[in-house]
Amino acid sequence: MYKISNRRYTGSKYKLLDEIESCIEKYCTGDSFFDVFAGTGVVSDRMRKFFPHIIINDFLFSNEVIYRAFFENEPFDNEKILAYKTRYQSFAKETLSENYFSENFGDKYFSRHDAKVIGFIRDDLSHNADNFTPKEFNILLASLIFSMDKIANTVGHYDAYRKIKKIEDRFEYDLIDAQPSAGTFDIYREDANQLAKKVKADVAFVDPPYNSRQYSRFYHILENITKWDCPPLTGTALKPPPENMSEYCRSSAPIVFEELIYALNVKFIIVTYNNTYHSKSNSSKNKISLEQIDHILNNRGSTIRIEKDHPFFNAGKTDFENHKEYIFVTEVKN
């Protein structure tokens, strides 16, 4: 079974969780936690042992489905879930016809056979949607996302696929570990700056996009399989028309970051960022300087900064030494 951390995801804070937890324990108090750019959801997953109320947000459709599958406090029929797992592991795969997914992504991001299986399962989920509660549907769809992400022919995102002659059949449908959640989760898929004006919490965790790499484009296949509206695709990477484009990946990033920090109705703000300012790849260079972050956070309250050596994500074209992650902790002024 898949844990919520079992994803390949650019910028994941999984390896930084101990440091984030240490900062929360040492500097912050309260009962509610606002994960503003939640990404994989691993930070909220760790924080639920400290905070009975979690607010979790991300603007990707695929991430919302995953949060609802893991965290939403709704009942589900585990026997039904297991029956569909058996169904998706044992049907006659050799009889499958081509479908939207295999026609577009077969022999590229997945083997032709695996792409047929993935497309069939997604169609089957839609055709049987009336048989599921929302929680059950999200568990089964999130399980498909994790299962396909595990074997995708990529370097960890979907901006491109690896050019190899033969892609092996490797797909196997398995379930996420959807355990009943303790505490209360409020789950959103909204623009972070707009949501910050509407919610209140004790602690906000802010891990914004760092560079020009748009997450909605990096993970377009996971968005495609989640929405399943079968859009037209273009380019070598087979991407749909652009949507959910973040201002944090543009030159306006310092402006929207400052707007967010001042909109947050919280007692403490935790910000994580890194130092990829001198990357040889322009798309990897940070959009907000450390000096700007320091200035904005210090204007909001008393701020400290913790440095942590951290491996740099490398897709084969980017070289960066002495990579560090920074954790800023701000106690907000009234």
Tab-separated table of C-alpha atoms in Angstrom:
chain	number	residue	atom	x	y	z
A	1	MET	CA	0.000	0.000	0.000
A	2	TYR	CA	1.158	3.498	-0.791
A	3	LYS	CA	1.920	6.034	1.917
A	4	ILE	CA	1.329	9.693	1.119
A	5	SER	CA	5.103	10.171	0.871
A	6	ASN	CA	5.467	7.554	-1.908
A	7	ARG	CA	5.513	10.060	-4.764
A	8	ARG	CA	8.204	11.570	-6.935
A	9	TYR	CA	7.505	15.276	-6.651
A	10	THR	CA	9.666	18.306	-7.320
A	11	GLY	CA	10.175	20.333	-4.159
A	12	SER	CA	8.787	17.694	-1.801
A	13	LYS	CA	9.577	18.475	1.820
A	14	TYR	CA	9.720	14.824	2.876
A	15	LYS	CA	13.465	14.959	3.648
A	16	LEU	CA	13.037	18.231	5.543
A	17	LEU	CA	10.205	17.034	7.791
A	18	ASP	CA	12.333	16.523	10.905
A	19	GLU	CA	13.688	20.078	10.706
A	20	ILE	CA	10.218	21.527	10.099
A	21	GLU	CA	8.828	19.552	13.030
A	22	SER	CA	11.672	20.752	15.258
A	23	CYS	CA	10.914	24.380	14.387
A	24	ILE	CA	7.200	23.904	15.065
A	25	GLU	CA	7.877	22.324	18.456
A	26	LYS	CA	10.459	24.923	19.471
A	27	TYR	CA	8.907	28.168	18.260
A	28	CYS	CA	5.160	27.726	17.636
A	29	THR	CA	2.012	27.128	19.683
A	30	GLY	CA	-1.637	26.633	18.817
A	31	ASP	CA	-4.262	24.149	17.656
A	32	SER	CA	-4.629	24.907	13.933
A	33	PHE	CA	-2.207	24.565	11.006
A	34	PHE	CA	-2.605	26.097	7.532
A	35	ASP	CA	-0.606	24.319	4.794
A	36	VAL	CA	-0.783	27.028	2.128
A	37	PHE	CA	1.002	25.286	-0.796
A	38	ALA	CA	0.635	21.697	0.344
A	39	GLY	CA	2.121	19.830	-2.655
A	40	THR	CA	2.421	16.161	-1.736
A	41	GLY	CA	0.666	16.733	1.606
A	42	VAL	CA	3.508	15.205	3.637
A	43	VAL	CA	3.863	18.257	5.892
A	44	SER	CA	0.183	18.219	6.848
A	45	ASP	CA	0.415	14.465	7.372
A	46	ARG	CA	3.256	14.982	9.880
A	47	MET	CA	1.612	17.978	11.548
A	48	ARG	CA	-1.631	16.243	12.418
A	49	LYS	CA	0.013	14.775	15.496
A	50	PHE	CA	0.449	18.342	16.791
A	51	PHE	CA	-2.638	20.143	15.491
A	52	PRO	CA	-6.239	18.898	15.791
A	53	HIS	CA	-7.310	21.251	12.974
A	54	ILE	CA	-5.516	21.217	9.606
A	55	ILE	CA	-6.271	23.502	6.646
A	56	ILE	CA	-4.670	22.088	3.511
A	57	ASN	CA	-4.576	23.759	0.098
A	58	ASP	CA	-3.115	23.278	-3.366
A	59	PHE	CA	-4.377	24.368	-6.782
A	60	LEU	CA	-3.708	21.075	-8.593
A	61	PHE	CA	-6.749	18.828	-9.113
A	62	SER	CA	-4.642	15.697	-8.598
A	63	ASN	CA	-3.360	16.911	-5.236
A	64	GLU	CA	-6.877	17.723	-4.045
A	65	VAL	CA	-8.014	14.171	-4.853
A	66	ILE	CA	-5.053	12.787	-2.913
A	67	TYR	CA	-5.800	14.967	0.142
A	68	ARG	CA	-9.438	13.929	0.142
A	69	ALA	CA	-8.473	10.275	-0.211
A	70	PHE	CA	-6.019	10.359	2.695
A	71	PHE	CA	-7.465	12.969	5.030
A	72	GLU	CA	-11.182	13.509	4.546
A	73	ASN	CA	-13.179	12.295	7.536
A	74	GLU	CA	-15.819	10.356	5.626
A	75	PRO	CA	-16.741	6.666	5.970
A	76	PHE	CA	-15.871	4.213	3.217
A	77	ASP	CA	-16.504	0.538	2.517
A	78	ASN	CA	-13.119	-1.139	2.701
A	79	GLU	CA	-14.488	-4.398	1.260
A	80	LYS	CA	-15.701	-2.522	-1.810
A	81	ILE	CA	-12.293	-0.868	-2.181
A	82	LEU	CA	-10.551	-4.235	-1.981
A	83	ALA	CA	-12.991	-5.734	-4.505
A	84	TYR	CA	-12.092	-3.027	-7.029
A	85	LYS	CA	-8.407	-3.576	-6.346
A	86	THR	CA	-8.910	-7.248	-7.281
A	87	ARG	CA	-10.929	-6.201	-10.333
A	88	TYR	CA	-8.142	-3.929	-11.571
A	89	GLN	CA	-5.445	-6.508	-10.968
A	90	SER	CA	-7.155	-9.487	-12.566
A	91	PHE	CA	-9.178	-8.447	-15.638
A	92	ALA	CA	-8.177	-9.756	-19.087
A	93	LYS	CA	-5.677	-7.028	-19.989
A	94	GLU	CA	-4.692	-8.637	-23.299
A	95	THR	CA	-8.185	-7.946	-24.697
A	96	LEU	CA	-8.078	-4.173	-24.164
A	97	SER	CA	-8.625	-1.795	-27.047
A	98	GLU	CA	-6.817	1.472	-27.577
A	99	ASN	CA	-8.163	4.410	-25.587
A	100	TYR	CA	-7.451	8.132	-25.153
A	101	PHE	CA	-4.660	7.470	-22.678
A	102	SER	CA	-2.859	4.789	-24.677
A	103	GLU	CA	-3.198	6.666	-27.975
A	104	ASN	CA	-1.527	9.726	-26.488
A	105	PHE	CA	0.870	8.434	-23.844
A	106	GLY	CA	1.585	4.827	-24.842
A	107	ASP	CA	5.191	4.123	-25.889
A	108	LYS	CA	6.157	7.482	-24.412
A	109	TYR	CA	5.438	7.985	-20.718
A	110	PHE	CA	4.285	4.371	-20.309
A	111	SER	CA	4.446	1.187	-22.301
A	112	ARG	CA	1.596	0.808	-24.777
A	113	HIS	CA	0.137	-2.058	-22.736
A	114	ASP	CA	0.364	-0.189	-19.412
A	115	ALA	CA	-1.194	2.916	-20.964
A	116	LYS	CA	-4.158	0.823	-22.149
A	117	VAL	CA	-4.607	-0.527	-18.622
A	118	ILE	CA	-4.419	2.935	-17.031
A	119	GLY	CA	-6.935	4.355	-19.512
A	120	PHE	CA	-9.295	1.415	-18.997
A	121	ILE	CA	-9.214	1.781	-15.200
A	122	ARG	CA	-9.873	5.518	-15.409
A	123	ASP	CA	-12.804	4.978	-17.761
A	124	ASP	CA	-14.144	2.247	-15.496
A	125	LEU	CA	-14.007	4.520	-12.468
A	126	SER	CA	-16.033	7.149	-14.307
A	127	HIS	CA	-18.577	4.606	-15.566
A	128	ASN	CA	-19.066	3.235	-12.037
A	129	ALA	CA	-18.956	6.581	-10.219
A	130	ASP	CA	-22.543	6.193	-8.969
A	131	ASN	CA	-21.467	3.077	-7.052
A	132	PHE	CA	-19.039	5.036	-4.876
A	133	THR	CA	-19.203	7.601	-2.153
A	134	PRO	CA	-16.949	10.607	-2.851
A	135	LYS	CA	-14.401	9.211	-0.390
A	136	GLU	CA	-14.372	5.798	-2.092
A	137	PHE	CA	-13.985	7.340	-5.541
A	138	ASN	CA	-11.092	9.514	-4.339
A	139	ILE	CA	-9.338	6.527	-2.735
A	140	LEU	CA	-9.557	4.494	-5.947
A	141	LEU	CA	-8.502	7.419	-8.158
A	142	ALA	CA	-5.638	8.417	-5.846
A	143	SER	CA	-4.512	4.776	-5.905
A	144	LEU	CA	-4.402	4.937	-9.709
A	145	ILE	CA	-2.341	8.159	-9.544
A	146	PHE	CA	0.200	6.603	-7.178
A	147	SER	CA	0.356	3.347	-9.142
A	148	MET	CA	1.031	5.053	-12.481
A	149	ASP	CA	3.412	7.623	-11.000
A	150	LYS	CA	5.551	4.808	-9.588
A	151	ILE	CA	6.349	3.349	-13.022
A	152	ALA	CA	6.178	6.404	-15.317
A	153	ASN	CA	9.009	6.676	-17.846
A	154	THR	CA	10.191	10.047	-16.528
A	155	VAL	CA	12.823	11.589	-14.261
A	156	GLY	CA	10.186	12.401	-11.635
A	157	HIS	CA	7.934	14.901	-13.406
A	158	TYR	CA	6.077	14.980	-16.718
A	159	ASP	CA	7.775	17.841	-18.529
A	160	ALA	CA	9.303	15.174	-20.775
A	161	TYR	CA	9.626	11.397	-21.089
A	162	ARG	CA	12.823	9.388	-21.342
A	163	LYS	CA	13.757	8.477	-24.910
A	164	ILE	CA	14.277	4.727	-24.745
A	165	LYS	CA	13.609	2.082	-27.403
A	166	LYS	CA	11.400	-0.249	-25.414
A	167	ILE	CA	9.427	0.564	-22.273
A	168	GLU	CA	8.796	-2.493	-20.145
A	169	ASP	CA	5.305	-3.384	-18.873
A	170	ARG	CA	5.459	-2.604	-15.167
A	171	PHE	CA	2.074	-1.245	-14.097
A	172	GLU	CA	0.271	-2.869	-11.207
A	173	TYR	CA	-2.708	-1.294	-9.503
A	174	ASP	CA	-2.289	-1.016	-5.740
A	175	LEU	CA	-4.120	0.942	-3.052
A	176	ILE	CA	-3.133	3.904	-0.954
A	177	ASP	CA	-3.096	3.411	2.803
A	178	ALA	CA	-6.309	5.321	3.531
A	179	GLN	CA	-6.701	5.198	7.291
A	180	PRO	CA	-9.384	7.139	9.197
A	181	SER	CA	-8.055	10.613	10.017
A	182	ALA	CA	-7.797	11.962	13.523
A	183	GLY	CA	-8.742	15.609	13.904
A	184	THR	CA	-10.425	17.953	11.440
A	185	PHE	CA	-9.228	18.621	7.887
A	186	ASP	CA	-10.474	21.510	5.755
A	187	ILE	CA	-9.423	20.804	2.158
A	188	TYR	CA	-9.205	23.499	-0.512
A	189	ARG	CA	-8.133	23.861	-4.128
A	190	GLU	CA	-7.831	27.637	-4.357
A	191	ASP	CA	-5.464	30.437	-5.174
A	192	ALA	CA	-3.347	30.713	-2.022
A	193	ASN	CA	-3.469	34.510	-1.887
A	194	GLN	CA	-7.253	34.546	-2.071
A	195	LEU	CA	-7.695	31.737	0.452
A	196	ALA	CA	-5.395	33.498	2.942
A	197	LYS	CA	-7.952	36.299	3.178
A	198	LYS	CA	-10.705	33.883	4.218
A	199	VAL	CA	-9.192	31.483	6.755
A	200	LYS	CA	-7.685	31.844	10.221
A	201	ALA	CA	-5.133	29.577	11.900
A	202	ASP	CA	-2.429	29.582	14.548
A	203	VAL	CA	0.436	28.486	12.272
A	204	ALA	CA	0.845	28.892	8.503
A	205	PHE	CA	3.346	26.839	6.529
A	206	VAL	CA	4.374	28.543	3.278
A	207	ASP	CA	6.375	26.605	0.680
A	208	PRO	CA	5.760	28.503	-2.576
A	209	PRO	CA	7.035	27.533	-6.022
A	210	TYR	CA	10.649	28.690	-6.280
A	211	ASN	CA	11.274	29.150	-10.001
A	212	SER	CA	9.678	29.359	-13.455
A	213	ARG	CA	8.677	25.675	-13.546
A	214	GLN	CA	4.870	25.655	-13.496
A	215	TYR	CA	3.531	22.718	-11.487
A	216	SER	CA	0.383	22.466	-13.593
A	217	ARG	CA	2.662	21.832	-16.609
A	218	PHE	CA	5.107	19.582	-14.743
A	219	TYR	CA	2.272	17.277	-13.651
A	220	HIS	CA	-0.073	17.662	-16.618
A	221	ILE	CA	-0.587	13.903	-17.013
A	222	LEU	CA	-1.711	13.528	-13.403
A	223	GLU	CA	-4.043	16.498	-13.908
A	224	ASN	CA	-5.316	14.893	-17.103
A	225	ILE	CA	-6.046	11.526	-15.482
A	226	THR	CA	-7.750	13.282	-12.556
A	227	LYS	CA	-10.052	15.604	-14.508
A	228	TRP	CA	-10.527	13.101	-17.367
A	229	ASP	CA	-12.004	15.586	-19.785
A	230	CYS	CA	-9.675	14.299	-22.532
A	231	PRO	CA	-8.368	17.644	-23.831
A	232	PRO	CA	-6.460	18.047	-27.097
A	233	LEU	CA	-2.707	17.703	-26.577
A	234	THR	CA	0.186	19.412	-28.324
A	235	GLY	CA	3.983	19.398	-28.410
A	236	THR	CA	6.519	16.680	-27.765
A	237	ALA	CA	5.454	16.432	-24.108
A	238	LEU	CA	1.763	16.156	-25.118
A	239	LYS	CA	0.446	18.896	-22.856
A	240	PRO	CA	-3.102	20.287	-22.745
A	241	PRO	CA	-3.903	24.004	-23.055
A	242	PRO	CA	-2.341	25.960	-20.149
A	243	GLU	CA	-4.320	26.431	-16.934
A	244	ASN	CA	-3.561	27.080	-13.259
A	245	MET	CA	-0.472	29.129	-14.089
A	246	SER	CA	1.103	30.509	-10.906
A	247	GLU	CA	2.320	34.082	-10.467
A	248	TYR	CA	4.943	32.649	-8.086
A	249	CYS	CA	6.724	31.271	-11.163
A	250	ARG	CA	6.945	34.692	-12.807
A	251	SER	CA	8.758	37.961	-12.178
A	252	SER	CA	5.805	39.086	-10.050
A	253	ALA	CA	6.670	36.445	-7.411
A	254	PRO	CA	8.065	38.917	-4.794
A	255	ILE	CA	4.901	41.032	-5.064
A	256	VAL	CA	2.434	38.163	-4.643
A	257	PHE	CA	4.574	36.662	-1.858
A	258	GLU	CA	4.413	39.916	0.097
A	259	GLU	CA	0.662	40.130	-0.474
A	260	LEU	CA	0.260	36.592	0.867
A	261	ILE	CA	2.377	37.161	3.969
A	262	TYR	CA	0.373	40.257	4.912
A	263	ALA	CA	-2.958	38.519	4.203
A	264	LEU	CA	-2.269	35.554	6.518
A	265	ASN	CA	-4.394	35.703	9.679
A	266	VAL	CA	-2.055	33.651	11.892
A	267	LYS	CA	0.230	33.881	14.923
A	268	PHE	CA	3.253	32.153	13.364
A	269	ILE	CA	4.516	31.818	9.787
A	270	ILE	CA	6.938	29.097	8.668
A	271	VAL	CA	8.501	29.655	5.219
A	272	THR	CA	10.789	27.219	3.413
A	273	TYR	CA	12.940	28.275	0.468
A	274	ASN	CA	16.276	27.373	-1.147
A	275	ASN	CA	19.338	29.034	-2.662
A	276	THR	CA	19.278	28.042	-6.345
A	277	TYR	CA	20.048	31.605	-7.434
A	278	HIS	CA	23.113	30.708	-9.494
A	279	SER	CA	21.825	27.584	-11.215
A	280	LYS	CA	23.078	27.093	-14.770
A	281	SER	CA	19.470	26.453	-15.799
A	282	ASN	CA	17.409	29.644	-16.065
A	283	SER	CA	14.214	27.750	-15.274
A	284	SER	CA	15.740	26.591	-11.974
A	285	LYS	CA	16.731	30.028	-10.721
A	286	ASN	CA	14.757	31.398	-7.792
A	287	LYS	CA	12.192	34.124	-8.374
A	288	ILE	CA	12.389	35.640	-4.870
A	289	SER	CA	15.684	36.626	-3.232
A	290	LEU	CA	16.568	35.716	0.334
A	291	GLU	CA	16.910	39.433	1.056
A	292	GLN	CA	13.345	40.016	-0.125
A	293	ILE	CA	12.038	37.163	2.028
A	294	ASP	CA	13.942	38.460	5.060
A	295	HIS	CA	12.624	41.971	4.534
A	296	ILE	CA	8.995	40.923	4.030
A	297	LEU	CA	8.929	38.529	6.983
A	298	ASN	CA	10.732	40.907	9.356
A	299	ASN	CA	8.175	43.574	8.533
A	300	ARG	CA	5.446	41.135	9.593
A	301	GLY	CA	7.121	40.086	12.852
A	302	SER	CA	10.200	38.778	14.640
A	303	THR	CA	11.947	36.351	12.259
A	304	ILE	CA	14.744	33.792	12.551
A	305	ARG	CA	16.348	31.764	9.736
A	306	ILE	CA	17.644	28.181	9.921
A	307	GLU	CA	19.911	26.733	7.201
A	308	LYS	CA	20.007	23.083	6.160
A	309	ASP	CA	22.241	21.386	3.573
A	310	HIS	CA	19.922	19.591	1.182
A	311	PRO	CA	20.331	17.519	-2.040
A	312	PHE	CA	19.349	19.423	-5.164
A	313	PHE	CA	16.724	18.023	-7.572
A	314	ASN	CA	18.562	17.273	-10.819
A	315	ALA	CA	16.894	16.110	-14.033
A	316	GLY	CA	20.236	15.735	-15.796
A	317	LYS	CA	20.731	19.259	-17.166
A	318	THR	CA	21.146	21.311	-14.009
A	319	ASP	CA	24.306	21.533	-11.938
A	320	PHE	CA	24.283	23.185	-8.528
A	321	GLU	CA	26.681	22.855	-5.582
A	322	ASN	CA	26.360	23.835	-1.924
A	323	HIS	CA	22.570	23.627	-2.082
A	324	LYS	CA	20.758	24.735	1.068
A	325	GLU	CA	17.185	24.823	2.250
A	326	TYR	CA	16.159	27.678	4.523
A	327	ILE	CA	13.443	27.619	7.148
A	328	PHE	CA	12.161	31.014	8.273
A	329	VAL	CA	10.107	31.286	11.461
A	330	THR	CA	8.152	34.494	12.059
A	331	GLU	CA	6.187	35.356	15.175
A	332	VAL	CA	3.603	37.733	13.793
A	333	LYS	CA	3.078	41.156	15.310
A	334	ASN	CA	-0.478	42.092	16.262
